[in-house]
Coordinates of C-alpha atoms in Angstrom, one line a residue:
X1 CA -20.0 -20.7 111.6
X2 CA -22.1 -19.3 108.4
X3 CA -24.2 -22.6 107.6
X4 CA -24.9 -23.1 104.2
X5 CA -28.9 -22.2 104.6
X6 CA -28.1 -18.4 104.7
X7 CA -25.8 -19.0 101.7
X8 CA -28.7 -20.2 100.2
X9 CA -31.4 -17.3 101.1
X10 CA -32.2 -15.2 98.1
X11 CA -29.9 -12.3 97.9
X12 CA -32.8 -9.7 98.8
X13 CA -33.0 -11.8 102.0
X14 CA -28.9 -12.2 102.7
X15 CA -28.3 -8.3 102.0
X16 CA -31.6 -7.4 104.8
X17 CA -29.8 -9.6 107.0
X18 CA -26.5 -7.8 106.7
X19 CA -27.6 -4.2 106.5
X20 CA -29.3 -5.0 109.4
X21 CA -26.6 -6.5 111.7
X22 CA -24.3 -3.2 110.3
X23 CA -26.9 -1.3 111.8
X24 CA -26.7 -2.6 114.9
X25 CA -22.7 -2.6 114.8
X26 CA -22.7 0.8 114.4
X27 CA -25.0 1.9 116.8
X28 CA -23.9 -0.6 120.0
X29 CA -20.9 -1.7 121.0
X30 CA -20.6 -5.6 120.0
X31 CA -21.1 -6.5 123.9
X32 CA -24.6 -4.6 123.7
X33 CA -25.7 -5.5 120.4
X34 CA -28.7 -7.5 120.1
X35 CA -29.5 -10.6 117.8
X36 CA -33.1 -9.6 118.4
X37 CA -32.5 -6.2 117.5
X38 CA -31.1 -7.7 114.0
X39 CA -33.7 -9.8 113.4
X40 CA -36.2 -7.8 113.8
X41 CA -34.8 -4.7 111.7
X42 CA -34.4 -7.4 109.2
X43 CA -38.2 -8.9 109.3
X44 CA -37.0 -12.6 110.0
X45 CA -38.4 -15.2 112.4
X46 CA -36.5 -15.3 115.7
X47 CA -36.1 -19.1 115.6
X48 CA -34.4 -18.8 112.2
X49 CA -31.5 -17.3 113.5
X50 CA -29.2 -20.8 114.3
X51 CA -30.4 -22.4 111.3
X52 CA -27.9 -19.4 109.7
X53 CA -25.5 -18.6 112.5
X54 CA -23.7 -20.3 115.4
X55 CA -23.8 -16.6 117.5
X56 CA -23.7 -12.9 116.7
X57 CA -20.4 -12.9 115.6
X58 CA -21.3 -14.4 112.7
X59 CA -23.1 -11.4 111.6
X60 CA -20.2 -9.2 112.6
X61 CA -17.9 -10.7 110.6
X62 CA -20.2 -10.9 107.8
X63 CA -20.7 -6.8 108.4
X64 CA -16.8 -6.6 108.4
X65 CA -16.5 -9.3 105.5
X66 CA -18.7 -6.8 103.1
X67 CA -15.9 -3.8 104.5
X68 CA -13.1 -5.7 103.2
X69 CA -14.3 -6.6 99.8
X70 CA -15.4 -3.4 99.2
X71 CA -12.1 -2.0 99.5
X72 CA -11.0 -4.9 97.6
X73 CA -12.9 -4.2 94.7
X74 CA -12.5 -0.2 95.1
X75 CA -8.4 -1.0 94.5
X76 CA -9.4 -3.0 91.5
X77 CA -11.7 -0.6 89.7
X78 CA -8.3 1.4 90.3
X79 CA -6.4 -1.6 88.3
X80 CA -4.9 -2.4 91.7
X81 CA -3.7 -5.1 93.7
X82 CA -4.0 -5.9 97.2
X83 CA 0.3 -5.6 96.9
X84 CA -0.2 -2.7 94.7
X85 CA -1.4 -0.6 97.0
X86 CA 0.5 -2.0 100.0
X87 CA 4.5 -3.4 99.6
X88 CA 4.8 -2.5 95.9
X89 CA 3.2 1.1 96.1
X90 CA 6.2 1.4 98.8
X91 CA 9.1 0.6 96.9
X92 CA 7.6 2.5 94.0
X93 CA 7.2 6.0 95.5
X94 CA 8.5 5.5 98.5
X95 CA 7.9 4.4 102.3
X96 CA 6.5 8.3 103.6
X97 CA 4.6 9.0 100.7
X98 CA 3.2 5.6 100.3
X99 CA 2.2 5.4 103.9
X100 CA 0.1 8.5 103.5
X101 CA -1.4 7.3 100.0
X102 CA -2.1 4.0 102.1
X103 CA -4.4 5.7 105.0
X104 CA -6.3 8.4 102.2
X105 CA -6.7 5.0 100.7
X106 CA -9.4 4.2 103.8
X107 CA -10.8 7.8 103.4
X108 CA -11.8 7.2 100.5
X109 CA -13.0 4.0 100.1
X110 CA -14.7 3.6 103.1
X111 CA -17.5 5.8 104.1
X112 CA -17.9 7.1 108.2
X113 CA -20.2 4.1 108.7
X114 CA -18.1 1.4 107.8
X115 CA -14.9 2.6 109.8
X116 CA -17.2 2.9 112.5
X117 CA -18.0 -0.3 112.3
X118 CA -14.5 -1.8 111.7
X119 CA -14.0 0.1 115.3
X120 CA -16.2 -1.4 116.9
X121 CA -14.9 -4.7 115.5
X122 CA -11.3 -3.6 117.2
X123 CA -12.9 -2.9 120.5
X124 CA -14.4 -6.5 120.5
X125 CA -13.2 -9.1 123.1
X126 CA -9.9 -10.2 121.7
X127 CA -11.1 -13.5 121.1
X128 CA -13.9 -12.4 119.0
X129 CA -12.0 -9.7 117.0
X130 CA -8.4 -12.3 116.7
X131 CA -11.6 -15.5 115.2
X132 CA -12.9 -12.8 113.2
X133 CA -9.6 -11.4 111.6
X134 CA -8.3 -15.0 111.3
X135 CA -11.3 -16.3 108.7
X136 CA -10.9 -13.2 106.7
X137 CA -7.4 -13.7 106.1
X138 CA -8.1 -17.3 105.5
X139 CA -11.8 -17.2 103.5
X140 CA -10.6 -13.5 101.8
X141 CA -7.4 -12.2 101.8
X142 CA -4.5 -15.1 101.8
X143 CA -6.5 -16.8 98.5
X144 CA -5.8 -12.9 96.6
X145 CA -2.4 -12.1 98.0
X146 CA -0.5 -15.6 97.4
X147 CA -1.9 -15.6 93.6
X148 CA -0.5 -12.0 93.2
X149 CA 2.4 -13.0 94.8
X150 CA 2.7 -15.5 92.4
X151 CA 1.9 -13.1 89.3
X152 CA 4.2 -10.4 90.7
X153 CA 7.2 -9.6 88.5
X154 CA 8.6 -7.7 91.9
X155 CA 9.0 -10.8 93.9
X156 CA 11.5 -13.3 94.1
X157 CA 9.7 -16.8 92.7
X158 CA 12.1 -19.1 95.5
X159 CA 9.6 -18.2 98.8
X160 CA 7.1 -20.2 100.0
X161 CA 3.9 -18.5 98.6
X162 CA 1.4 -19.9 101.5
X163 CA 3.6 -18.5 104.0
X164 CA 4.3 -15.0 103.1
X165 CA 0.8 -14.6 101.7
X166 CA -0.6 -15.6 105.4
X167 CA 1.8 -13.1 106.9
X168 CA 1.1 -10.4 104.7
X169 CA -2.5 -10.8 105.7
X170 CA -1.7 -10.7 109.4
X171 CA -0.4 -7.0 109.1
X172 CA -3.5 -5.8 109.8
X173 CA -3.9 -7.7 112.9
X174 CA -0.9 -7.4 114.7
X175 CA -0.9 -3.7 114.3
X176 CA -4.2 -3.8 115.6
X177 CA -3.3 -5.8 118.9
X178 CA 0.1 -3.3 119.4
X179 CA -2.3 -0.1 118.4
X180 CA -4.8 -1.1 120.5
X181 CA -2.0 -1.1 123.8
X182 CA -1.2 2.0 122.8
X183 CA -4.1 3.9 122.3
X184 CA -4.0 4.6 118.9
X185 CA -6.9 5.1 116.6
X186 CA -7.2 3.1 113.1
X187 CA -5.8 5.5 111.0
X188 CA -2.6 4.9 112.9
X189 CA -3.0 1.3 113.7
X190 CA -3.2 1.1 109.3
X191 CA -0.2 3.3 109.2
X192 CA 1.8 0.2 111.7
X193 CA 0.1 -2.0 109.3
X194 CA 1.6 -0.5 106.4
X195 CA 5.8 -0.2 108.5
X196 CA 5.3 -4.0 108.8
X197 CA 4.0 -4.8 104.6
X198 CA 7.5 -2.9 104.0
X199 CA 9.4 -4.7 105.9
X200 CA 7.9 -7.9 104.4
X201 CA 8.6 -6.3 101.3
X202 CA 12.2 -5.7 101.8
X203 CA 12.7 -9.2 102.4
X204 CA 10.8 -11.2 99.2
X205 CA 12.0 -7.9 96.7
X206 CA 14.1 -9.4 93.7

């Protein structure tokens, strides 16, 4: 849990707190990575830490957290949606073309760093990286999608919003459990991601 005292740090304080812990992700493997280490980099007190954080991954997802809305707000500087550029941008051009638009999409938003990072998030313990994937879809993602869902003059108005909203939003991590089996690396584990929006698509098109 993310208490409310860090939400309440300045935001010089909260951003040295997060570049710091995305340091750390991307130089050590979540299992080796040092709350310490973090604090330090970021010049605050030890003791402070669990007056911000239950445990380190806390500041994992908050490194992760920052990803996301990054390419959140990359697709909207590109006047798109979160279903733009997933199950609409599929019916649109097409599922092949789509797919590849879909993983140039994390090329280009994303620098080296940060899918680095979101690697090292997918090589977590499961439990850490299934809690972690489960508040962003919750805190981040279902809020966005079920709105544009909503909006959407694609999408048949009788479904139950909440539901396909939270599904949608668990494409991501269900590729990642199946990818992960399989050896696959995240471009491809986005590509899986994206075969599963379509056929969520298929099934809420007018």
């Amino acid at each position: 849990m993310i208490y409310s005292t860090f939400e309440r740090l300045p935001q010089e304080k909260k951003k040295r707190i997060i570049a710091a812990a995305c340091k750390e992700f991307l130089n050590y493997p979540y299992e080796k990575s040092s709350i310490n280490r973090v604090l330090s980099n970021a010049k605050v007190p030890k003791g402070s830490f669990y007056q911000y954080f239950d445990d380190k991954e806390d500041l994992l997802y908050l490194c992760v957290k920052t990803i996301y809305q990054k390419v959140i707000d990359a697709r909207r500087s590109h006047h798109e949606s979160l279903l733009d550029s997933g199950i609409i941008r599929a019916n649109q051009l097409g599922y092949d073309k789509a797919k590849i638009m879909f993983s140039q999409d994390i090329k280009n938003y994303l620098s080296s760093d940060d899918i680095a990072i979101l690697e090292n998030m997918m090589n977590a313990p499961d439990a850490v990286r299934n809690h972690i994937q489960m508040r962003l879809s919750s805190e981040l993602i279902v809020p966005i999608i079920k709105k544009e869902l909503q909006s959407h003059d694609d999408i048949r108005k009788d479904i139950d919003y909440d539901f396909y909203a939270y599904i949608i939003s668990q494409a991501e991590m269900l590729s990642i459990d199946y990818g992960k089996s399989r050896g696959y690396n995240i471009e491809q584990m986005m590509q899986l991601s994206y075969t599963y929006l379509k056929i969520i698509y298929d099934s809420i098109n007018k």
